[in-house]
Coordinates of C-alpha atoms in Angstrom, one line a residue:
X1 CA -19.4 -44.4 0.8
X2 CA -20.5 -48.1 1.0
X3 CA -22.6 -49.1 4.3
X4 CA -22.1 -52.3 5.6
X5 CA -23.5 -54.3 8.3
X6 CA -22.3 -56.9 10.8
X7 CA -24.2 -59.8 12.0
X8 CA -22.6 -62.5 14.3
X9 CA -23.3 -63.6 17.4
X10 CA -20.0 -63.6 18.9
X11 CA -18.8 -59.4 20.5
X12 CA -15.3 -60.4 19.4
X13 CA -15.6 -61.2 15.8
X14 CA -17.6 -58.3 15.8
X15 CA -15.1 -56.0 16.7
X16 CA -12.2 -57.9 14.6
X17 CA -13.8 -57.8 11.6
X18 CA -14.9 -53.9 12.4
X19 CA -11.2 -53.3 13.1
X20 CA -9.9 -54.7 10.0
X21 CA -12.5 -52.7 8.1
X22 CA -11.7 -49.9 9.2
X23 CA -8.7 -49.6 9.3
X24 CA -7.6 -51.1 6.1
X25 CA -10.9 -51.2 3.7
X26 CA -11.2 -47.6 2.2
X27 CA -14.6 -46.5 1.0
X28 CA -16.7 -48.8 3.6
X29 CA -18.5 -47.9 6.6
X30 CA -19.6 -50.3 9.6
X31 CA -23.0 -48.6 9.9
X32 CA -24.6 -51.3 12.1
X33 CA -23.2 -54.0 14.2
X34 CA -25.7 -57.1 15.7
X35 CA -25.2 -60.2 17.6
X36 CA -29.3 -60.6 17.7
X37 CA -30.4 -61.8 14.0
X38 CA -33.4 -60.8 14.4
X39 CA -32.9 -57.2 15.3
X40 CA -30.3 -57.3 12.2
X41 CA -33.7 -57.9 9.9
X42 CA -35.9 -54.9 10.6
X43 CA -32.0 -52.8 10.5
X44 CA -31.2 -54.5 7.1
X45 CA -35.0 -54.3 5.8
X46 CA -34.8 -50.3 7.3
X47 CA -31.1 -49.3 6.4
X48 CA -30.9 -51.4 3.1
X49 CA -27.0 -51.5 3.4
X50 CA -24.7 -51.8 0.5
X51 CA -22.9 -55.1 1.6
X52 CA -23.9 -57.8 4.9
X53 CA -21.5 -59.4 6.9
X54 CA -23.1 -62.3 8.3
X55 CA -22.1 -65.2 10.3
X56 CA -23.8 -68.6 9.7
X57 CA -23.7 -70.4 13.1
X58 CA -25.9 -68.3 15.8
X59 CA -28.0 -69.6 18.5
X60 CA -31.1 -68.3 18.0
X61 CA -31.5 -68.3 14.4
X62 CA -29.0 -69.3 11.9
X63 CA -27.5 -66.9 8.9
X64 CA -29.9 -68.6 6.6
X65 CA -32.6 -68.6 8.7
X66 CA -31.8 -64.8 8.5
X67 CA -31.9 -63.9 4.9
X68 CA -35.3 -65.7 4.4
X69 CA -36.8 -63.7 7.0
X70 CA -35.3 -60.5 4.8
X71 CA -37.9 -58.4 2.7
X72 CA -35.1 -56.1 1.3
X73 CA -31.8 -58.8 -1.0
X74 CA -30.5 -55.9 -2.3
X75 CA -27.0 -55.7 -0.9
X76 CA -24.3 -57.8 -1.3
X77 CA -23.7 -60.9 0.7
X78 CA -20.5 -62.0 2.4
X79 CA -20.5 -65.1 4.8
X80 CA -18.0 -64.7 7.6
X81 CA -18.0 -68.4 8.9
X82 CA -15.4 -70.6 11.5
X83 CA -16.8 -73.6 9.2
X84 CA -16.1 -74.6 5.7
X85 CA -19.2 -76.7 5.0
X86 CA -21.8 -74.0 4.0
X87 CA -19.9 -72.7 0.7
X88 CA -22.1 -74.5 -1.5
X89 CA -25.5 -73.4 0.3
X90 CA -23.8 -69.6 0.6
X91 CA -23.4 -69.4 -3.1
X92 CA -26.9 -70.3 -3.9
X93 CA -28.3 -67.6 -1.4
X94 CA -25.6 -65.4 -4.1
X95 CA -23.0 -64.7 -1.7
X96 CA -19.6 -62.8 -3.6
X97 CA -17.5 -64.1 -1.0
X98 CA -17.0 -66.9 1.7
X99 CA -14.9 -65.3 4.7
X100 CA -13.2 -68.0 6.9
X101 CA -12.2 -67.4 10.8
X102 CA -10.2 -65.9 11.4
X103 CA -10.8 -63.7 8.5
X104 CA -7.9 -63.1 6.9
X105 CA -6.7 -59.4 5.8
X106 CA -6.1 -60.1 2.0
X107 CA -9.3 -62.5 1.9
X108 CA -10.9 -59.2 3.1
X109 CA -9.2 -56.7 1.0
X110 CA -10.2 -59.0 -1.9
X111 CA -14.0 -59.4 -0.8
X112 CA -14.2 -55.5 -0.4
X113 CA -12.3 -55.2 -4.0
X114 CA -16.0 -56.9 -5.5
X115 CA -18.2 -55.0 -3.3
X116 CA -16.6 -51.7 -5.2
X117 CA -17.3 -53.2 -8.5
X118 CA -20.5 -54.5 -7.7
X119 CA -21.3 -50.7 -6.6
X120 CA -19.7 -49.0 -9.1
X121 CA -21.4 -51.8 -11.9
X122 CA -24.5 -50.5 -10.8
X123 CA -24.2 -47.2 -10.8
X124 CA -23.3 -47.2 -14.3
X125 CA -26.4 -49.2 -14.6
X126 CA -28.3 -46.8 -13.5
X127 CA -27.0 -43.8 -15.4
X128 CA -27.3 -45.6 -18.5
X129 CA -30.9 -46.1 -17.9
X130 CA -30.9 -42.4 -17.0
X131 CA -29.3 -41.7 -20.2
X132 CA -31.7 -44.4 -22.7
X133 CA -34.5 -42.9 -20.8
X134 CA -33.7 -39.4 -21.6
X135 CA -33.2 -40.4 -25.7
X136 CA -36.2 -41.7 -25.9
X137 CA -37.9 -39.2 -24.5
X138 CA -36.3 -36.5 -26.8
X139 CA -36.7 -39.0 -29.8
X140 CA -40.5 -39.5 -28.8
X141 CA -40.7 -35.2 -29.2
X142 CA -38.0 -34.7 -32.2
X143 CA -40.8 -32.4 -34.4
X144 CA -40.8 -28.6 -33.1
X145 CA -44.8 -27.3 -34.2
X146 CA -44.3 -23.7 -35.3
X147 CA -47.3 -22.0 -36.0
X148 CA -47.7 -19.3 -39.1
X149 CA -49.9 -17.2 -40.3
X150 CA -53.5 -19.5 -40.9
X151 CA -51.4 -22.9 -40.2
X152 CA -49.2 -24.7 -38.1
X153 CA -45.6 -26.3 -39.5
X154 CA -44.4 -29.6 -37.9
X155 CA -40.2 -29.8 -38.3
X156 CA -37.7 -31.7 -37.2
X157 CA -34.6 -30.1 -35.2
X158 CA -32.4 -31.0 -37.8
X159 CA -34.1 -29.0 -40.4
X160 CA -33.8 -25.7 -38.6
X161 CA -29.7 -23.9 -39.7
X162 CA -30.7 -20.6 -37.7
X163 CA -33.0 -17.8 -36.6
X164 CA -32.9 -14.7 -36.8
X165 CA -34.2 -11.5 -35.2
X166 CA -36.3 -8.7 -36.9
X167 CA -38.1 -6.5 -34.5
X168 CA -41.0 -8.4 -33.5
X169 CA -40.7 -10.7 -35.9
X170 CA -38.5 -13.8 -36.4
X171 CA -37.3 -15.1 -39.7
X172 CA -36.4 -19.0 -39.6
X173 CA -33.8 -20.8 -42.2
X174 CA -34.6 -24.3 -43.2
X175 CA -31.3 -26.4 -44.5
X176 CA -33.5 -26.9 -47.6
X177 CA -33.0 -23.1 -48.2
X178 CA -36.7 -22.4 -47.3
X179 CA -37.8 -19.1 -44.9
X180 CA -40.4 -18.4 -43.0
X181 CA -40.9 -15.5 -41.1
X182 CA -43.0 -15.6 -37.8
X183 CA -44.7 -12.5 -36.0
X184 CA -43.0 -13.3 -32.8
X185 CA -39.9 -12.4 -31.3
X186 CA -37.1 -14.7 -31.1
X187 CA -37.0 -14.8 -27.2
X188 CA -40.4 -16.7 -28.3
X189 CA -39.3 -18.9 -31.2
X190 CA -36.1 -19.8 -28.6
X191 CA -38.7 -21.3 -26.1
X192 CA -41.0 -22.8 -29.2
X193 CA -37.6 -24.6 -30.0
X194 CA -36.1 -25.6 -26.5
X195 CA -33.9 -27.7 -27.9
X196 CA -30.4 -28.7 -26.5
X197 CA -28.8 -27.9 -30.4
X198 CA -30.4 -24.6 -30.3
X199 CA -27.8 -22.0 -29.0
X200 CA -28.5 -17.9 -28.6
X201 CA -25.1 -16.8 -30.3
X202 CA -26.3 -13.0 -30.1
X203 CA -29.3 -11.1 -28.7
X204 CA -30.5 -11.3 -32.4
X205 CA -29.2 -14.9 -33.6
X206 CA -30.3 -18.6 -32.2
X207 CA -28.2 -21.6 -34.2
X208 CA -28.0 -24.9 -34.4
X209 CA -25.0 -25.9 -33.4
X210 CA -25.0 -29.2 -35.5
X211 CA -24.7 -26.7 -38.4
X212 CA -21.6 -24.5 -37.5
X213 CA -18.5 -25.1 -39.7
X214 CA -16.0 -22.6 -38.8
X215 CA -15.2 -20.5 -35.7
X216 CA -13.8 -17.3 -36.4
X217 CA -11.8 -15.9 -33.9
X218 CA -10.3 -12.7 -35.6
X219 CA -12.5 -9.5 -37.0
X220 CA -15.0 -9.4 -34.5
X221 CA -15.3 -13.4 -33.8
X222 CA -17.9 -14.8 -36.0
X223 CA -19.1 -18.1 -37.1
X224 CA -19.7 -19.7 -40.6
X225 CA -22.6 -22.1 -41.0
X226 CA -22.7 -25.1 -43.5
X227 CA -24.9 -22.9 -46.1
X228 CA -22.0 -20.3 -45.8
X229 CA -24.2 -17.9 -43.8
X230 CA -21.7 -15.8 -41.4
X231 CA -23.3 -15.4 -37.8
X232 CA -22.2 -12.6 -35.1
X233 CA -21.4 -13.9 -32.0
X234 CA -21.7 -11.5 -28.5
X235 CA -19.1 -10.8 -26.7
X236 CA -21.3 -12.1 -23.7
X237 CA -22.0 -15.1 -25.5
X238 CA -18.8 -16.1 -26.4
X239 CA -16.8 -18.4 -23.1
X240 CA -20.8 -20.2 -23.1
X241 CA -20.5 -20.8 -26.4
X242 CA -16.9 -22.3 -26.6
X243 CA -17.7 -24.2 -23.3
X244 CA -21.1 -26.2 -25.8
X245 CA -18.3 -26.4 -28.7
X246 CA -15.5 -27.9 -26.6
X247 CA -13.0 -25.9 -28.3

């Protein structure tokens, strides 16, 4: 939901533009209404609204007056004016829209229409930096350190086919069709590994997913690796698994 706030000194274009708002602008919500500007800067500065609704002619302190006296600019701006002359000045305080009275419904369906893209512009923003962040921080850790008997290995995920169980020890495949056998069980070489491509097939099995080649779903359901290895997959393990393989 997008939270808006109106600022004009006049009651009745107040509750015009509130009416028109809501009902015929989806997704926003009048959270604040002020005719004093300067109670409308601690609310804007404390509520940091999505969008501002602000008239430029008020008595005691004009709409620009207003947004210099404003410690939080992160919302978008929208002038709601009875006077044409400001648009220049309103655009270079970055206003996305210039709302002549009486505001017109399609002027206001419009105005709303870049408010939602705005919003929706920055949340893609944001998840994207969500999304670089979290690469780079798996890039900045992409070698596993297993240790061995008298020495410590250093490989990269992508070296690893598959592990498998033997008791309390753990023997692990290498793509270059090296083994190495650790004395630790594989519940332990799963949380050495803790690796998105790393998948526990069966109690006795952990593969990398980047390696499967074929999905058998007949004799028992199995799977074939890319070094023609055949894996058993648990009956337990099998919806989770399908669900990681998008099949």
């Amino acid at each position: 939901m997008i939270k808006a706030i109106i600022v004009d000194d006049e009651l009745s274009a107040i509750k015009s533009l509130q009416w028109e708002i809501e009902n015929f602008c989806k997704g926003i919500e009048v959270c604040e209404t002020f005719t004093d500007p300067i109670e409308a800067i601690s609310a804007i500065n404390y509520l940091k609204p999505d969008c501002v609704f602000l008239d430029i002619e008020m008595p005691e302190m004009d709409g620009f007056q207003l947004l210099n006296n404003l410690k939080y600019r992160g919302f978008d701006l929208l002038i709601t004016t009875a006077f044409d002359n400001y648009a220049i000045r309103a655009f270079k305080e970055s206003a996305i829209d210039y709302l002549l009275k009486p505001i017109d419904t399609d002027d206001l369906l419009n105005s709303v229409a870049k408010i939602k893209h705005n919003k929706e512009r920055n949340l893609l923003g944001t998840e994207l930096k969500k999304v670089l962040a979290n690469i780079n921080q798996k890039s900045s850790f992409n070698k596993i350190q297993i240790p061995l008997a008298g020495k410590t290995i250093f490989v990269g995920i992508d070296d690893i086919i598959y592990c498998k169980s033997d008791g309390n020890y753990c023997e692990i495949y290498f793509k270059d069709g090296k083994k190495e056998i650790l004395s630790k069980k594989i519940k332990e070489v799963e949380a050495i590994i803790n690796h998105d491509v790393f998948f526990r097939v069966h109690n006795s099995y952990l593969v990398n997913i980047n390696f499967i080649k074929e999905f058998i779903k007949s004799d028992g359901q199995y799977l074939v690796l890319e070094n023609g290895v055949s894996i058993p997959i648990s009956r337990s393990k099998k919806n989770a698994l399908l669900k990681v393989l998008t099949i």
